[in-house]
JSON list of C-alpha atoms in Angstrom, two decimals:
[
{"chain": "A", "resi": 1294, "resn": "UNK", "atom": "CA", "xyz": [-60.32, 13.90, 34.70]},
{"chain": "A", "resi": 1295, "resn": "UNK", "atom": "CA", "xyz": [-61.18, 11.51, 31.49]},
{"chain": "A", "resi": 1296, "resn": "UNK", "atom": "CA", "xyz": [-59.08, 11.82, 28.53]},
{"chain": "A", "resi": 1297, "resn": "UNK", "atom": "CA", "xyz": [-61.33, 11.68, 26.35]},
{"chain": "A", "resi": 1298, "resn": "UNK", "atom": "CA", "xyz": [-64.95, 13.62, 25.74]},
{"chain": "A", "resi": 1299, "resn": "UNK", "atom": "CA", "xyz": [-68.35, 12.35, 27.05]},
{"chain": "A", "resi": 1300, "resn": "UNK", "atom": "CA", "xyz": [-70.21, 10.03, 24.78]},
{"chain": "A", "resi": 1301, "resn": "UNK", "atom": "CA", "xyz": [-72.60, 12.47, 24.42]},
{"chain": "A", "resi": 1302, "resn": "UNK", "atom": "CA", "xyz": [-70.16, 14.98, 23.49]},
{"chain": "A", "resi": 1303, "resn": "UNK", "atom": "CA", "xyz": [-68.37, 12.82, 21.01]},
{"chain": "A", "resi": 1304, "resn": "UNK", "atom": "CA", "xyz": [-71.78, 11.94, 19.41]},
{"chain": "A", "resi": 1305, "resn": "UNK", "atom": "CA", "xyz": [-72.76, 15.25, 18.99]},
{"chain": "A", "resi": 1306, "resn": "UNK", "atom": "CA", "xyz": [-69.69, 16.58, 17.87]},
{"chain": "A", "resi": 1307, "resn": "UNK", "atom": "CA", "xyz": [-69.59, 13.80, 14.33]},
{"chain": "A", "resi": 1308, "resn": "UNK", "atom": "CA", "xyz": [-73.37, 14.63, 14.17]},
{"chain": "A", "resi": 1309, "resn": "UNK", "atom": "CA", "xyz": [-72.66, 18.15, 13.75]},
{"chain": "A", "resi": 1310, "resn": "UNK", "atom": "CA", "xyz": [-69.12, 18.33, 12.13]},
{"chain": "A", "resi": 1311, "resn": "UNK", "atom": "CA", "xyz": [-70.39, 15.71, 9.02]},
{"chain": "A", "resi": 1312, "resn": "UNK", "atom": "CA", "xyz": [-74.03, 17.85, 8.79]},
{"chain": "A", "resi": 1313, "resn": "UNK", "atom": "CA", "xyz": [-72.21, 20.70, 8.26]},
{"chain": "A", "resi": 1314, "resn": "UNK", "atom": "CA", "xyz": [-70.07, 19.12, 6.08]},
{"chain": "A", "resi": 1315, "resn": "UNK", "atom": "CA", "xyz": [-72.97, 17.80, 4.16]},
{"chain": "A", "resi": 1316, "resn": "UNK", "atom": "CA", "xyz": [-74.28, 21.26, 4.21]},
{"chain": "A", "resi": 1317, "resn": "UNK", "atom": "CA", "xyz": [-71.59, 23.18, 2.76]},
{"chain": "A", "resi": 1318, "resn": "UNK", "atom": "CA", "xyz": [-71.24, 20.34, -0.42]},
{"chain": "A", "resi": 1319, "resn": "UNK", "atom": "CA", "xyz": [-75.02, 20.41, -0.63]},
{"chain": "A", "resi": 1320, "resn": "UNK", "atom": "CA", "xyz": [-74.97, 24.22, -0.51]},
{"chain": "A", "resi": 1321, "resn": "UNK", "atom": "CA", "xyz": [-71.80, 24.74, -3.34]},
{"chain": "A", "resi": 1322, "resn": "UNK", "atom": "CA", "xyz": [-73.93, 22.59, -5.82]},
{"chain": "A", "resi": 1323, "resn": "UNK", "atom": "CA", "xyz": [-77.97, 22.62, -5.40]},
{"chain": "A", "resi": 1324, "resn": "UNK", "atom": "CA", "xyz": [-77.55, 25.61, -7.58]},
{"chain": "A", "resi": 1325, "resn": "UNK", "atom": "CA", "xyz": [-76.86, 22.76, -10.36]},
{"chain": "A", "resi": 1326, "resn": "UNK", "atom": "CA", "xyz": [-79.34, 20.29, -9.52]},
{"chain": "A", "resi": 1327, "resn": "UNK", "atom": "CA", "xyz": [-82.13, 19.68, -12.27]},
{"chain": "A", "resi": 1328, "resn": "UNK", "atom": "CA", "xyz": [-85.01, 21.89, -12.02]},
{"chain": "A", "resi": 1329, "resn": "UNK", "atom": "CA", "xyz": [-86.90, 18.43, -10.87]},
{"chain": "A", "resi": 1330, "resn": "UNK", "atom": "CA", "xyz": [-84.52, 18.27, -7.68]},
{"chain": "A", "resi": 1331, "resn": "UNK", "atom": "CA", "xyz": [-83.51, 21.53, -6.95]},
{"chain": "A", "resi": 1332, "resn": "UNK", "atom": "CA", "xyz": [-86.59, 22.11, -3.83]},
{"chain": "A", "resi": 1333, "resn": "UNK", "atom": "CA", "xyz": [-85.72, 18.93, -2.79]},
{"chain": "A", "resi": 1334, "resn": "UNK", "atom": "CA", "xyz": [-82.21, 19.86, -2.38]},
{"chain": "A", "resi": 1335, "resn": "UNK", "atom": "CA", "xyz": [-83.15, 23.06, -0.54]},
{"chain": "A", "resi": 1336, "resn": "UNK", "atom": "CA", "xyz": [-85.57, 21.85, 1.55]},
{"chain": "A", "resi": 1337, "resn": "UNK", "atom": "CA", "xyz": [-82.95, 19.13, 2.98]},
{"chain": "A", "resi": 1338, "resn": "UNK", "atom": "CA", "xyz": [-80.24, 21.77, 3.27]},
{"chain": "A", "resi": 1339, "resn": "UNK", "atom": "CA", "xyz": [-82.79, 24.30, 5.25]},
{"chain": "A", "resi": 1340, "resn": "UNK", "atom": "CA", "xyz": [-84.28, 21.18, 7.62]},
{"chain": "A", "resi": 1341, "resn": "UNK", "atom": "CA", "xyz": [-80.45, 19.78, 8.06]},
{"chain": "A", "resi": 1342, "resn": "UNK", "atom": "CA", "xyz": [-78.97, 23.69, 8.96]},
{"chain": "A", "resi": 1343, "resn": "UNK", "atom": "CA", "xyz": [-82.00, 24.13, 11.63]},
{"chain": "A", "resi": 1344, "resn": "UNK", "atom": "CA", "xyz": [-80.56, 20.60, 13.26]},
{"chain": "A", "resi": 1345, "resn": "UNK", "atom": "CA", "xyz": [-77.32, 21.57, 13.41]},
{"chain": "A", "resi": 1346, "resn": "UNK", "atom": "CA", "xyz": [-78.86, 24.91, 14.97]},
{"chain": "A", "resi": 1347, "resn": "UNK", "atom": "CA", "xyz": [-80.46, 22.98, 17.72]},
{"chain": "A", "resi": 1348, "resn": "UNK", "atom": "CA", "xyz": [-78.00, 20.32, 18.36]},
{"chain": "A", "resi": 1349, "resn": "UNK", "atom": "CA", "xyz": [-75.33, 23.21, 18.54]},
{"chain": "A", "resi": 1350, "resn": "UNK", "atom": "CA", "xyz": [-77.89, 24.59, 21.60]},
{"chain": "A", "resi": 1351, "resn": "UNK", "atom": "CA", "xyz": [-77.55, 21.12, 23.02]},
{"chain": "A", "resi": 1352, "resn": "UNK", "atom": "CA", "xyz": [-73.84, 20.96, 22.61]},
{"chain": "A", "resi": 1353, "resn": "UNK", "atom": "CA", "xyz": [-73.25, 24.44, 24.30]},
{"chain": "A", "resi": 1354, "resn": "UNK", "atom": "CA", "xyz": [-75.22, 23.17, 27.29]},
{"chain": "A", "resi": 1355, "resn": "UNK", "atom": "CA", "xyz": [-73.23, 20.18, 27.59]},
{"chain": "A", "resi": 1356, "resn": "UNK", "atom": "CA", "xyz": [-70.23, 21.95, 27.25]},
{"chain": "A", "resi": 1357, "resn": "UNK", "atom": "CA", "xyz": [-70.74, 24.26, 29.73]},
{"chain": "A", "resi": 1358, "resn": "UNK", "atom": "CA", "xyz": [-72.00, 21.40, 32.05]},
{"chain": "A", "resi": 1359, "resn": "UNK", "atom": "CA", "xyz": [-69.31, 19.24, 31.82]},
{"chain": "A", "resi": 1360, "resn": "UNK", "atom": "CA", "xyz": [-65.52, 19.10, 31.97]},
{"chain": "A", "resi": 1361, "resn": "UNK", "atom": "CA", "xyz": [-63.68, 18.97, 28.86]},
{"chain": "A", "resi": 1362, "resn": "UNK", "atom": "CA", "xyz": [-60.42, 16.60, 29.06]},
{"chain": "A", "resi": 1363, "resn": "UNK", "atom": "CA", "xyz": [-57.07, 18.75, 29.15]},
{"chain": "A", "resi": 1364, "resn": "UNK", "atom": "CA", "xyz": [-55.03, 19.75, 26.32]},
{"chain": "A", "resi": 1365, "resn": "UNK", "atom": "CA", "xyz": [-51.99, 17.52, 26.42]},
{"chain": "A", "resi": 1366, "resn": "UNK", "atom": "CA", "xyz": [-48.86, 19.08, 28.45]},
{"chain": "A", "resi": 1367, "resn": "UNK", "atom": "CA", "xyz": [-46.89, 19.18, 25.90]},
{"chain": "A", "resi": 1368, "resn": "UNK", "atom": "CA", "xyz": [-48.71, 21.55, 23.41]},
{"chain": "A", "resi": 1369, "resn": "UNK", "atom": "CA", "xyz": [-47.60, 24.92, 22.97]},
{"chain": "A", "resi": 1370, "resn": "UNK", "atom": "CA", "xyz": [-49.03, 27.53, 24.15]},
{"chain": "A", "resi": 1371, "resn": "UNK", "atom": "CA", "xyz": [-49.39, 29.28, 21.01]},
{"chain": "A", "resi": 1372, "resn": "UNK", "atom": "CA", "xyz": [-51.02, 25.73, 19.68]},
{"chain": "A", "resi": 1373, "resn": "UNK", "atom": "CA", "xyz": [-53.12, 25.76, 22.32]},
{"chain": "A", "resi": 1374, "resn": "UNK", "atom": "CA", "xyz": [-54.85, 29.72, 22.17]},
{"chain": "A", "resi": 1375, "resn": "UNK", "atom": "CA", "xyz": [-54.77, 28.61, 18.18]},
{"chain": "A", "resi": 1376, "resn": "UNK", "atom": "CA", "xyz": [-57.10, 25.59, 19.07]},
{"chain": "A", "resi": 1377, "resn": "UNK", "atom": "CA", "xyz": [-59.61, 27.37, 21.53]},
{"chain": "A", "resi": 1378, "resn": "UNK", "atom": "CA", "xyz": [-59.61, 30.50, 18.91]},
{"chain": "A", "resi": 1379, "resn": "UNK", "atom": "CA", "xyz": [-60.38, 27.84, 15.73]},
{"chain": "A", "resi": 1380, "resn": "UNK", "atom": "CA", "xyz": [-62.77, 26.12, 18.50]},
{"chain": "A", "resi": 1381, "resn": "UNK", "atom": "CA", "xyz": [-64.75, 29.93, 19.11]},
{"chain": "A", "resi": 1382, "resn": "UNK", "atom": "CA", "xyz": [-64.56, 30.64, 15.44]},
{"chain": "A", "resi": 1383, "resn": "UNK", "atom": "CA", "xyz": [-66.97, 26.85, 14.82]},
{"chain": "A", "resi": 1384, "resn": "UNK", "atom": "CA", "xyz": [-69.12, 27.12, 17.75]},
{"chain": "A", "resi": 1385, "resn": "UNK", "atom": "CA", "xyz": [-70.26, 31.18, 16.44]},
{"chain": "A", "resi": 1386, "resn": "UNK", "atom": "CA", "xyz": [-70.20, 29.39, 13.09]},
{"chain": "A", "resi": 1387, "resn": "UNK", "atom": "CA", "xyz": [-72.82, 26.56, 14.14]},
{"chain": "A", "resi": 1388, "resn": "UNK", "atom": "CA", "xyz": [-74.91, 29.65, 15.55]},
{"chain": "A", "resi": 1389, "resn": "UNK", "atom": "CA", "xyz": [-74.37, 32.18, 12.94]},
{"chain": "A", "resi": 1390, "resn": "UNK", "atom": "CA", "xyz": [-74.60, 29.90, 9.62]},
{"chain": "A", "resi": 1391, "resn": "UNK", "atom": "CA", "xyz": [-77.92, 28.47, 10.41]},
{"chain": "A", "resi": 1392, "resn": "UNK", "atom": "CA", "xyz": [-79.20, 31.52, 12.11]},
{"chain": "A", "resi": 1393, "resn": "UNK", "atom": "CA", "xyz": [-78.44, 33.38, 9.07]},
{"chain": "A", "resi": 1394, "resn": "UNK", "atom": "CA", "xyz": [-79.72, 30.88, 6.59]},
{"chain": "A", "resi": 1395, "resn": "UNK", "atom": "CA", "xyz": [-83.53, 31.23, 8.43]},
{"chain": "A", "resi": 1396, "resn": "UNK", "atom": "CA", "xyz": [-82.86, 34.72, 8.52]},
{"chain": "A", "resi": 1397, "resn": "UNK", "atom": "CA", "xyz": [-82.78, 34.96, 4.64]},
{"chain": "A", "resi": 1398, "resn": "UNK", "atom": "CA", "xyz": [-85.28, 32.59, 4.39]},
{"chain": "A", "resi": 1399, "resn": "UNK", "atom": "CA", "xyz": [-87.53, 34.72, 6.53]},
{"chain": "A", "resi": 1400, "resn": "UNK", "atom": "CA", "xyz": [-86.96, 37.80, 4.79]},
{"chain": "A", "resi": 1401, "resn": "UNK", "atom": "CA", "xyz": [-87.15, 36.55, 1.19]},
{"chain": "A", "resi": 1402, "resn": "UNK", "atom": "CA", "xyz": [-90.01, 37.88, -0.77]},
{"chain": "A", "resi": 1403, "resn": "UNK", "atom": "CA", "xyz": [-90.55, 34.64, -2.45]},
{"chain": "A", "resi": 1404, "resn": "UNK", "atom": "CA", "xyz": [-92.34, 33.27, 0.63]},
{"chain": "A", "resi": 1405, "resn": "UNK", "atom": "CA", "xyz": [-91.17, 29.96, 0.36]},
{"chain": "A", "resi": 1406, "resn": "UNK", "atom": "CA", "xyz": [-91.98, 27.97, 3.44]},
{"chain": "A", "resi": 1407, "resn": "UNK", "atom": "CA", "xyz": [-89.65, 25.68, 5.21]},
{"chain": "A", "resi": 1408, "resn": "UNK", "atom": "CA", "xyz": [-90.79, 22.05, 5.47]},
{"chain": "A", "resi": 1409, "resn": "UNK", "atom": "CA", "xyz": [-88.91, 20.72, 8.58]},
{"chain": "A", "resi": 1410, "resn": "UNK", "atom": "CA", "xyz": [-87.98, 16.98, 6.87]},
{"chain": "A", "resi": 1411, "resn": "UNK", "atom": "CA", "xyz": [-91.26, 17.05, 5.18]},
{"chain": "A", "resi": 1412, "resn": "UNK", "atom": "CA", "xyz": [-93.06, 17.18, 8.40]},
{"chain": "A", "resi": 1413, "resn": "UNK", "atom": "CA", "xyz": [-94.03, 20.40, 9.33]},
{"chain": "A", "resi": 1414, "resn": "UNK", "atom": "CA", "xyz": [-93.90, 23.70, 8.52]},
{"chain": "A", "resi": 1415, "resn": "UNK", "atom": "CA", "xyz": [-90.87, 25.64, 10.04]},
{"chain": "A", "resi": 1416, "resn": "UNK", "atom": "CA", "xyz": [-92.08, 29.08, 11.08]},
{"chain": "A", "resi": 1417, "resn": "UNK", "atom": "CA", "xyz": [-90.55, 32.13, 9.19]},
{"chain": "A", "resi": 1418, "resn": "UNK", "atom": "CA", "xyz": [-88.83, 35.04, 11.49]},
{"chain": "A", "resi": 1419, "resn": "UNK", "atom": "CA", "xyz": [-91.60, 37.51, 12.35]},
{"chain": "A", "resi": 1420, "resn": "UNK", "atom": "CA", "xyz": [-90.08, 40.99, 12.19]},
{"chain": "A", "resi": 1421, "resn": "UNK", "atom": "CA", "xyz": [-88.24, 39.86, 8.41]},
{"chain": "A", "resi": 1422, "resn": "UNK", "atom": "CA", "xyz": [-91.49, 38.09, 7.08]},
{"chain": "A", "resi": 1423, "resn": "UNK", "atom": "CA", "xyz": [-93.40, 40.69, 7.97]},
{"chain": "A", "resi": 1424, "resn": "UNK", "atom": "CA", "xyz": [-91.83, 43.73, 5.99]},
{"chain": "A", "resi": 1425, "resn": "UNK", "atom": "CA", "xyz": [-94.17, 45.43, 3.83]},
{"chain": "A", "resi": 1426, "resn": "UNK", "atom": "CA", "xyz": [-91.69, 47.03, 1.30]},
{"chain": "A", "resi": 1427, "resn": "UNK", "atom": "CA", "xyz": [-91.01, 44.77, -1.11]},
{"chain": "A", "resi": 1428, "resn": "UNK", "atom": "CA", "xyz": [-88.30, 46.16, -2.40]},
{"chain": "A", "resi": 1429, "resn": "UNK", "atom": "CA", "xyz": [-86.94, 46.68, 1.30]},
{"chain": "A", "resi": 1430, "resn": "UNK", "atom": "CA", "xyz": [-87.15, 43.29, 1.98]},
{"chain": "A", "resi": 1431, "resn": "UNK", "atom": "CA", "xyz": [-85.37, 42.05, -1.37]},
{"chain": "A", "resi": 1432, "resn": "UNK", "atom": "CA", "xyz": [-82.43, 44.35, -0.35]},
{"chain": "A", "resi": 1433, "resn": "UNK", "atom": "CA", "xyz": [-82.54, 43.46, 2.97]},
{"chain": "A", "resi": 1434, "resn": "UNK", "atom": "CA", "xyz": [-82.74, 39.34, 2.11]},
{"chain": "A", "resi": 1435, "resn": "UNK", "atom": "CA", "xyz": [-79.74, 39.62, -0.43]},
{"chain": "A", "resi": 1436, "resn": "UNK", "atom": "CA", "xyz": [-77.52, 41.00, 2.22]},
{"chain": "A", "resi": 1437, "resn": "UNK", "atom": "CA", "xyz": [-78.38, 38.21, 4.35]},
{"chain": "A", "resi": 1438, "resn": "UNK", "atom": "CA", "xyz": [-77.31, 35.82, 1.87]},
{"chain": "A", "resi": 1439, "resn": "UNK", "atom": "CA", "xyz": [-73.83, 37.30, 0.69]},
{"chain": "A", "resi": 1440, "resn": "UNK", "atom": "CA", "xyz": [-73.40, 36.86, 4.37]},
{"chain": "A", "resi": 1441, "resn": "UNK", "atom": "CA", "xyz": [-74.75, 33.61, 4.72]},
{"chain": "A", "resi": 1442, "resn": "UNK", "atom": "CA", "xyz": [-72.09, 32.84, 1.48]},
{"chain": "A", "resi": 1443, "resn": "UNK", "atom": "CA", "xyz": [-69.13, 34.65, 3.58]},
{"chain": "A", "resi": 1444, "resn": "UNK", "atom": "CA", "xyz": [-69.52, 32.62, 6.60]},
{"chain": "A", "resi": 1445, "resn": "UNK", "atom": "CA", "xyz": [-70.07, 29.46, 4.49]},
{"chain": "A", "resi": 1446, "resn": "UNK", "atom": "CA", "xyz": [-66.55, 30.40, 3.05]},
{"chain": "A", "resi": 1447, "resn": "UNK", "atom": "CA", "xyz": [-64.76, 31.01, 6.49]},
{"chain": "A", "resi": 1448, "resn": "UNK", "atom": "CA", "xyz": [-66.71, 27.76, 8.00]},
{"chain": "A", "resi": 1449, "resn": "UNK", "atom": "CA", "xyz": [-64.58, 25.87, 4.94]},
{"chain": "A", "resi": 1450, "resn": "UNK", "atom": "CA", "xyz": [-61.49, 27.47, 6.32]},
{"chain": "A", "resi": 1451, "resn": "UNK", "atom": "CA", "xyz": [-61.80, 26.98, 9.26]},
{"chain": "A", "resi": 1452, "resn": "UNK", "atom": "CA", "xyz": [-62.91, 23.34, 9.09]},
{"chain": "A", "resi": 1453, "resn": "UNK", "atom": "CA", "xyz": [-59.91, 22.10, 7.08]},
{"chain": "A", "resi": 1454, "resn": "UNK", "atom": "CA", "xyz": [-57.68, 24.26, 9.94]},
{"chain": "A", "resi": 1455, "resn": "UNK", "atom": "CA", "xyz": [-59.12, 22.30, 12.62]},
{"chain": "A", "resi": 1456, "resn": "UNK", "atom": "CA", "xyz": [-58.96, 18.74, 10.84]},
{"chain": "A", "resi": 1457, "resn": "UNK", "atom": "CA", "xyz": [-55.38, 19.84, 9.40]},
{"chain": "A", "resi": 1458, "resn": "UNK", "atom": "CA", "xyz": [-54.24, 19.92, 13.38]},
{"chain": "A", "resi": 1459, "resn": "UNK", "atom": "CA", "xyz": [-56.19, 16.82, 14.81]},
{"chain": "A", "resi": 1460, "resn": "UNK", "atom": "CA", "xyz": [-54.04, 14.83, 12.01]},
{"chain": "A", "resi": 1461, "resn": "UNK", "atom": "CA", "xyz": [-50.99, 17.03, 12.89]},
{"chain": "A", "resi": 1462, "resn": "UNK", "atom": "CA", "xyz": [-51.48, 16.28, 16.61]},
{"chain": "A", "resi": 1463, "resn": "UNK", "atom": "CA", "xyz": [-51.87, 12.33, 15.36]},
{"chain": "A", "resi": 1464, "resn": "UNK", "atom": "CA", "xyz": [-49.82, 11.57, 12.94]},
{"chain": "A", "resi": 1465, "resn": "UNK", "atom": "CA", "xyz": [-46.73, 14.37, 13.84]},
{"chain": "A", "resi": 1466, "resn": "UNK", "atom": "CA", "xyz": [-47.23, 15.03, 17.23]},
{"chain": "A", "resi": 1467, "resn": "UNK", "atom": "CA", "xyz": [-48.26, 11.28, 18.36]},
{"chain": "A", "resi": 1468, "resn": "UNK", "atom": "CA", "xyz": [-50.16, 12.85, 20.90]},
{"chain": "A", "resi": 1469, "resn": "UNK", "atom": "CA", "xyz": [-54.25, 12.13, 22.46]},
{"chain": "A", "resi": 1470, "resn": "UNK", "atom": "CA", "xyz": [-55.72, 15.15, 20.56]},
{"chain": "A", "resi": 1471, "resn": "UNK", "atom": "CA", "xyz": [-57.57, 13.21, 18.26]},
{"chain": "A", "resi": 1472, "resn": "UNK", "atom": "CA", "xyz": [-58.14, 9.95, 20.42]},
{"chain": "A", "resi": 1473, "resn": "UNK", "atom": "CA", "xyz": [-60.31, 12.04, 22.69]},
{"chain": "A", "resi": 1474, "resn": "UNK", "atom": "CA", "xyz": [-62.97, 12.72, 20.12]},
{"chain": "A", "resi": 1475, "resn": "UNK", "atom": "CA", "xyz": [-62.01, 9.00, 18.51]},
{"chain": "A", "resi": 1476, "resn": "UNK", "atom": "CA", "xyz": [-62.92, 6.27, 20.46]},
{"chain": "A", "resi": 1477, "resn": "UNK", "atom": "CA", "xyz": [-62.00, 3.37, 18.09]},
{"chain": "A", "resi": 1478, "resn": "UNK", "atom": "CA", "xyz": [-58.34, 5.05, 18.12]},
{"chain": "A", "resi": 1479, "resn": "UNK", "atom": "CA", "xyz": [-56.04, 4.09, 20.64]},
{"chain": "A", "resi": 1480, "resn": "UNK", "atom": "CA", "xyz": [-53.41, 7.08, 22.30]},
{"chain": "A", "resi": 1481, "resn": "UNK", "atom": "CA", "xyz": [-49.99, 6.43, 21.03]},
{"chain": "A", "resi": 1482, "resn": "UNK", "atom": "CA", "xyz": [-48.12, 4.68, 23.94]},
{"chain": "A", "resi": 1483, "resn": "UNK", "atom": "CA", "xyz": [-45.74, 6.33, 26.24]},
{"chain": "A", "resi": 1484, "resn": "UNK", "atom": "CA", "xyz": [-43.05, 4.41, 24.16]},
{"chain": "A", "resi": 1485, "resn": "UNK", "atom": "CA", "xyz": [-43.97, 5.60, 20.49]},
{"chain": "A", "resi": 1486, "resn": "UNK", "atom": "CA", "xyz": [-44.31, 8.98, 22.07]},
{"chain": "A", "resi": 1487, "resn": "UNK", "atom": "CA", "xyz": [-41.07, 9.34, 22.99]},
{"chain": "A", "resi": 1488, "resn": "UNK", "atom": "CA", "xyz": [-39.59, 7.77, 20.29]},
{"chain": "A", "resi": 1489, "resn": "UNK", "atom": "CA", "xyz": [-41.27, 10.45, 17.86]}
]
């Protein structure tokens, strides 16, 4: 087995991890944008979250479809249930953040629509653009959002946890954590392993 991801894999996983990066910063401070910029900024932030909503799709696939290297040997086996639990906690994030975000979209009574890039029109969710009540639906698209906010939060958490231990793994641990979603970076050598 490789030790190191797919191409593919490695591509989609820095296509992802810096749009939701981008996300998050762009979602902390459109509030604050001039008036003049402000649907700009949300348009971008809607179009980039329903990327990282299909590219996550893609990712699963390939996951499931092709072997992931091995953790190295001499991880812990506490460090290495903590890694696949942080990994679980991102991949419902990619899913649920996004999924949300259309979700609150849909059910705002606003009716904004969603212009995919500026190049089409992003259909709303059915069943939430669709409720009659007004009231019902302003309720129903401001719990959606405190949600959306929550997950946002834990996303942050979880994001510095998982960089936090590919620099551990790196610079500590002198390990090939990190070179197998790096492919500029070299493994440490047998040599500087042991002598860490």
């Amino acid at each position: 087995m490789s030790d190191r991801y797919t191409r593919v894999a490695i591509l989609l996983h820095w296509i992802i991890g810096l749009s939701i990066i981008a996300l998050l910063v762009l979602g902390l401070t459109m509030e604050d944008f001039p008036k003049s910029m402000m649907f700009t900024a949300y348009m971008i932030h809607k179009s980039l979250g329903l990327t990282v909503l299909m590219l996550t799709l893609v990712r699963i696939f390939w996951r499931l479809t092709h072997k992931v290297p091995a953790m190295p040997e001499t991880m812990k086996s506490w460090e290495k249930f903590a890694a696949h639990a942080v990994h679980l906690g991102l991949y419902f994030l990619m899913l649920a953040l996004p999924l949300s975000g259309w979700a609150m979209v849909s059910s705002s009574a606003r009716g904004y629509p969603t212009v995919f890039f500026g190049l089409f029109e992003w259909p709303h969710i059915p069943f939430l653009a669709n409720i009659a009540d007004i009231e019902s639906k302003k309720e129903i698209s401001h719990s959606i959002a405190e949600a959306h906010e929550t997950l946002a939060w834990i996303a942050i958490v979880l994001i510095a946890l998982h960089i936090g231990a590919a620099l551990k793994h790196h610079i500590i641990d002198r390990d090939t954590v990190l070179t197998r979603m790096l492919p500029f970076l070299k493994p440490p050598s047998a040599k500087e392993t042991v002598a860490s």
